[in-house]
Amino acid sequence: MRFNRILLSSTLVVVALVVQVSVLARLQLPGAVPDLVLLTVLGLALVYGHTGGALIGFGAGLLTDLAPPADHAAGRYALVLCVIGYLAGLAKPETGRLRSASGPLVVVVGAALGSTLLYAGVGALVGDDAARHVGLGGLLFTAALYDLLLAPFTIPLIIALARRAENDPLGETSANTKAADVSSGFLSSGTGLSIGNQRGGGLRMKAAKARVARAGRIKGVKRL
């Protein structure tokens, strides 16, 4: 990943995690906690694709596992968000532009349900059955509802910031494009080697004309 991607992704994930832990987790809402970190991963995956989404998801999940008051094994949520980020990145449009808002909303609902089920499944494998006592159905409904309500206020902003970072003139792609434009501009504007060729051709034409004129004068002398 490029430096601007890493810097932007790290900043957004840290901000989302701080807001989630210090604000959203203290609202005492029924059921699940609104997952702002998940929405951040989804927004970045829709711009960076499946590989970037998987890497960002793993890093964001690992930070969430280590952030207090985490009460589960480290790496559990990192696995969940890595899978979710990869799958969400597969929904990245080929043109890089979203045609409608329905696509991201479907991705949000699927990610909310999938992350809850996967988290509960991984917990069952390691002996954590807290989701069963709380009620898996209620967790699925509230997770999808809360994330769906937050999505219109977060995902468009994250996508806009990620695209702006992609179009940064200091980025590698933009620099290469500018270099190509400059080089093609030099070649097409008649400078550099083109001027050398034109000057060389002009000198050759002048030399040929001089030889023809000199030969004509010599022939004229011989005839006389």
Tab-separated table of C-alpha atoms in Angstrom:
chain	number	residue	atom	x	y	z
A	1	MET	CA	0.000	0.000	0.000
A	2	ARG	CA	1.165	3.504	-0.740
A	3	PHE	CA	2.124	5.909	2.017
A	4	ASN	CA	-0.923	8.172	1.587
A	5	ARG	CA	-3.230	5.161	1.823
A	6	ILE	CA	-1.550	3.929	4.992
A	7	LEU	CA	-1.613	7.371	6.602
A	8	LEU	CA	-5.264	8.051	5.770
A	9	SER	CA	-6.429	4.558	6.725
A	10	SER	CA	-4.573	4.615	10.046
A	11	THR	CA	-5.963	8.041	10.926
A	12	LEU	CA	-9.546	7.135	10.082
A	13	VAL	CA	-9.397	3.813	11.924
A	14	VAL	CA	-7.923	5.383	15.067
A	15	VAL	CA	-10.513	8.184	15.079
A	16	ALA	CA	-13.341	5.695	14.517
A	17	LEU	CA	-12.081	3.453	17.328
A	18	VAL	CA	-11.778	6.353	19.781
A	19	VAL	CA	-15.304	7.561	18.994
A	20	GLN	CA	-16.690	4.049	19.238
A	21	VAL	CA	-15.073	3.253	22.582
A	22	SER	CA	-15.531	6.636	24.250
A	23	VAL	CA	-18.941	7.644	22.875
A	24	LEU	CA	-20.943	4.928	21.153
A	25	ALA	CA	-20.148	2.184	23.665
A	26	ARG	CA	-21.405	4.399	26.511
A	27	LEU	CA	-24.804	5.121	25.024
A	28	GLN	CA	-26.185	1.923	26.587
A	29	LEU	CA	-28.237	1.109	23.505
A	30	PRO	CA	-30.138	-2.197	23.517
A	31	GLY	CA	-28.455	-5.038	21.713
A	32	ALA	CA	-25.267	-4.443	19.767
A	33	VAL	CA	-22.968	-1.415	19.819
A	34	PRO	CA	-22.837	0.715	16.634
A	35	ASP	CA	-19.683	-0.421	14.863
A	36	LEU	CA	-18.000	2.689	13.482
A	37	VAL	CA	-14.761	0.784	12.884
A	38	LEU	CA	-16.602	-1.657	10.634
A	39	LEU	CA	-18.099	1.191	8.613
A	40	THR	CA	-14.639	2.739	8.215
A	41	VAL	CA	-13.248	-0.525	6.882
A	42	LEU	CA	-16.173	-0.842	4.471
A	43	GLY	CA	-15.736	2.685	3.119
A	44	LEU	CA	-12.012	2.203	2.520
A	45	ALA	CA	-12.506	-1.266	1.001
A	46	LEU	CA	-14.970	0.155	-1.546
A	47	VAL	CA	-12.185	2.441	-2.794
A	48	TYR	CA	-9.016	0.344	-2.312
A	49	GLY	CA	-10.405	-3.067	-3.312
A	50	HIS	CA	-10.215	-6.498	-1.713
A	51	THR	CA	-6.486	-6.534	-0.946
A	52	GLY	CA	-6.508	-3.111	0.698
A	53	GLY	CA	-9.766	-3.958	2.450
A	54	ALA	CA	-8.316	-7.142	3.931
A	55	LEU	CA	-5.164	-5.388	5.181
A	56	ILE	CA	-7.071	-2.457	6.633
A	57	GLY	CA	-9.623	-4.799	8.193
A	58	PHE	CA	-6.944	-6.869	9.866
A	59	GLY	CA	-5.193	-3.804	11.296
A	60	ALA	CA	-8.447	-2.208	12.452
A	61	GLY	CA	-9.612	-5.457	14.027
A	62	LEU	CA	-6.330	-5.956	15.849
A	63	LEU	CA	-6.514	-2.439	17.295
A	64	THR	CA	-10.079	-3.144	18.420
A	65	ASP	CA	-8.958	-6.401	20.055
A	66	LEU	CA	-6.287	-4.554	22.027
A	67	ALA	CA	-8.324	-1.464	22.915
A	68	PRO	CA	-9.889	-1.423	26.400
A	69	PRO	CA	-12.279	-2.671	27.589
A	70	ALA	CA	-11.687	-5.688	25.313
A	71	ASP	CA	-12.811	-8.928	26.988
A	72	HIS	CA	-11.974	-11.446	24.259
A	73	ALA	CA	-8.891	-13.094	22.805
A	74	ALA	CA	-6.648	-10.865	20.696
A	75	GLY	CA	-6.956	-11.592	16.994
A	76	ARG	CA	-10.604	-12.601	17.068
A	77	TYR	CA	-12.018	-9.377	15.664
A	78	ALA	CA	-8.952	-8.966	13.437
A	79	LEU	CA	-9.934	-12.191	11.661
A	80	VAL	CA	-13.536	-11.030	11.341
A	81	LEU	CA	-12.711	-7.623	9.872
A	82	CYS	CA	-10.036	-9.088	7.597
A	83	VAL	CA	-12.637	-11.370	5.992
A	84	ILE	CA	-15.272	-8.628	5.879
A	85	GLY	CA	-12.829	-6.120	4.366
A	86	TYR	CA	-11.821	-8.612	1.690
A	87	LEU	CA	-15.426	-9.430	0.753
A	88	ALA	CA	-16.446	-5.754	0.765
A	89	GLY	CA	-13.504	-4.920	-1.495
A	90	LEU	CA	-14.889	-7.338	-4.080
A	91	ALA	CA	-17.875	-4.991	-4.419
A	92	LYS	CA	-15.619	-2.126	-5.530
A	93	PRO	CA	-17.003	-0.760	-8.824
A	94	GLU	CA	-14.755	-1.225	-11.849
A	95	THR	CA	-15.037	2.437	-12.794
A	96	GLY	CA	-14.247	3.543	-9.231
A	97	ARG	CA	-17.544	5.447	-9.030
A	98	LEU	CA	-20.652	4.269	-7.211
A	99	ARG	CA	-23.724	4.550	-9.423
A	100	SER	CA	-26.255	4.550	-6.566
A	101	ALA	CA	-26.466	4.528	-2.786
A	102	SER	CA	-28.244	1.173	-2.686
A	103	GLY	CA	-25.027	-0.782	-3.309
A	104	PRO	CA	-23.130	0.501	-0.255
A	105	LEU	CA	-26.231	0.073	1.928
A	106	VAL	CA	-26.525	-3.562	0.886
A	107	VAL	CA	-22.827	-3.990	1.676
A	108	VAL	CA	-23.366	-2.423	5.113
A	109	VAL	CA	-26.264	-4.722	5.991
A	110	GLY	CA	-24.399	-7.793	4.759
A	111	ALA	CA	-21.246	-6.789	6.636
A	112	ALA	CA	-23.138	-6.095	9.861
A	113	LEU	CA	-24.866	-9.487	9.745
A	114	GLY	CA	-21.770	-11.321	8.531
A	115	SER	CA	-19.428	-9.803	11.100
A	116	THR	CA	-21.835	-10.608	13.954
A	117	LEU	CA	-22.282	-14.205	12.818
A	118	LEU	CA	-18.582	-14.693	12.195
A	119	TYR	CA	-17.657	-13.150	15.545
A	120	ALA	CA	-20.132	-15.415	17.319
A	121	GLY	CA	-18.898	-18.437	15.358
A	122	VAL	CA	-15.249	-17.786	16.192
A	123	GLY	CA	-16.272	-17.251	19.826
A	124	ALA	CA	-18.058	-20.602	19.876
A	125	LEU	CA	-14.888	-22.283	18.600
A	126	VAL	CA	-12.823	-20.829	21.456
A	127	GLY	CA	-15.474	-21.488	24.101
A	128	ASP	CA	-17.050	-18.007	24.293
A	129	ASP	CA	-20.835	-18.401	24.136
A	130	ALA	CA	-21.787	-14.901	25.307
A	131	ALA	CA	-23.731	-14.249	22.113
A	132	ARG	CA	-25.967	-17.205	22.854
A	133	HIS	CA	-26.918	-15.799	26.273
A	134	VAL	CA	-27.527	-12.282	24.958
A	135	GLY	CA	-29.585	-13.492	22.018
A	136	LEU	CA	-28.102	-13.829	18.561
A	137	GLY	CA	-31.285	-12.700	16.813
A	138	GLY	CA	-31.395	-9.431	18.737
A	139	LEU	CA	-27.718	-8.796	18.089
A	140	LEU	CA	-28.144	-9.335	14.342
A	141	PHE	CA	-31.141	-7.002	14.135
A	142	THR	CA	-29.655	-4.185	16.209
A	143	ALA	CA	-26.225	-4.430	14.557
A	144	ALA	CA	-27.754	-4.104	11.091
A	145	LEU	CA	-30.068	-1.297	12.242
A	146	TYR	CA	-27.423	0.819	13.974
A	147	ASP	CA	-24.862	0.432	11.208
A	148	LEU	CA	-27.472	1.209	8.567
A	149	LEU	CA	-28.410	4.421	10.388
A	150	LEU	CA	-24.774	5.503	10.700
A	151	ALA	CA	-23.769	4.562	7.143
A	152	PRO	CA	-25.146	7.651	5.301
A	153	PHE	CA	-23.150	9.935	7.623
A	154	THR	CA	-19.860	8.039	7.526
A	155	ILE	CA	-19.291	5.985	4.371
A	156	PRO	CA	-19.737	8.842	1.819
A	157	LEU	CA	-17.258	10.972	3.783
A	158	ILE	CA	-14.734	8.134	4.025
A	159	ILE	CA	-15.047	7.356	0.309
A	160	ALA	CA	-14.577	11.034	-0.566
A	161	LEU	CA	-11.443	11.309	1.593
A	162	ALA	CA	-9.993	8.097	0.156
A	163	ARG	CA	-10.572	9.242	-3.425
A	164	ARG	CA	-9.039	12.604	-2.684
A	165	ALA	CA	-5.962	10.862	-1.292
A	166	GLU	CA	-5.812	8.715	-4.426
A	167	ASN	CA	-5.808	11.867	-6.570
A	168	ASP	CA	-3.066	13.504	-4.483
A	169	PRO	CA	-0.523	15.070	-6.866
A	170	LEU	CA	2.238	13.845	-4.567
A	171	GLY	CA	1.118	10.254	-5.043
A	172	GLU	CA	2.994	7.804	-7.221
A	173	THR	CA	0.295	7.415	-9.873
A	174	SER	CA	-0.223	11.123	-10.323
A	175	ALA	CA	3.517	11.706	-10.486
A	176	ASN	CA	3.946	9.059	-13.157
A	177	THR	CA	1.018	10.444	-15.121
A	178	LYS	CA	2.452	13.966	-14.941
A	179	ALA	CA	5.854	12.721	-16.039
A	180	ALA	CA	4.285	10.951	-19.004
A	181	ASP	CA	2.295	14.060	-19.925
A	182	VAL	CA	5.394	16.242	-19.713
A	183	SER	CA	7.477	13.906	-21.824
A	184	SER	CA	4.775	13.549	-24.463
A	185	GLY	CA	4.338	17.317	-24.433
A	186	PHE	CA	8.031	17.840	-25.140
A	187	LEU	CA	7.959	15.372	-28.006
A	188	SER	CA	4.799	16.764	-29.554
A	189	SER	CA	5.722	20.438	-29.249
A	190	GLY	CA	8.609	20.241	-31.691
A	191	THR	CA	11.399	20.585	-29.127
A	192	GLY	CA	14.317	18.392	-28.196
A	193	LEU	CA	15.142	15.728	-30.744
A	194	SER	CA	12.465	16.929	-33.130
A	195	ILE	CA	14.229	20.277	-33.421
A	196	GLY	CA	17.511	18.495	-33.965
A	197	ASN	CA	15.994	16.436	-36.755
A	198	GLN	CA	14.414	19.471	-38.353
A	199	ARG	CA	17.664	21.420	-38.199
A	200	GLY	CA	19.599	18.464	-39.550
A	201	GLY	CA	17.148	18.100	-42.413
A	202	GLY	CA	17.409	21.818	-43.219
A	203	LEU	CA	21.192	21.691	-43.281
A	204	ARG	CA	21.142	18.660	-45.573
A	205	MET	CA	18.748	20.422	-47.937
A	206	LYS	CA	20.999	23.503	-48.054
A	207	ALA	CA	24.087	21.377	-48.709
A	208	ALA	CA	22.313	19.541	-51.547
A	209	LYS	CA	21.224	22.804	-53.158
A	210	ALA	CA	24.777	24.164	-52.900
A	211	ARG	CA	26.169	21.033	-54.597
A	212	VAL	CA	23.622	21.316	-57.418
A	213	ALA	CA	24.447	24.998	-57.959
A	214	ARG	CA	28.197	24.292	-57.902
A	215	ALA	CA	27.777	21.474	-60.406
A	216	GLY	CA	25.761	23.769	-62.681
A	217	ARG	CA	28.470	26.405	-62.622
A	218	ILE	CA	31.136	23.837	-63.432
A	219	LYS	CA	29.149	22.489	-66.351
A	220	GLY	CA	28.576	26.006	-67.628
A	221	VAL	CA	32.339	26.696	-67.589
A	222	LYS	CA	33.067	23.449	-69.467
A	223	ARG	CA	30.494	24.293	-72.154
A	224	LEU	CA	32.069	27.666	-72.699
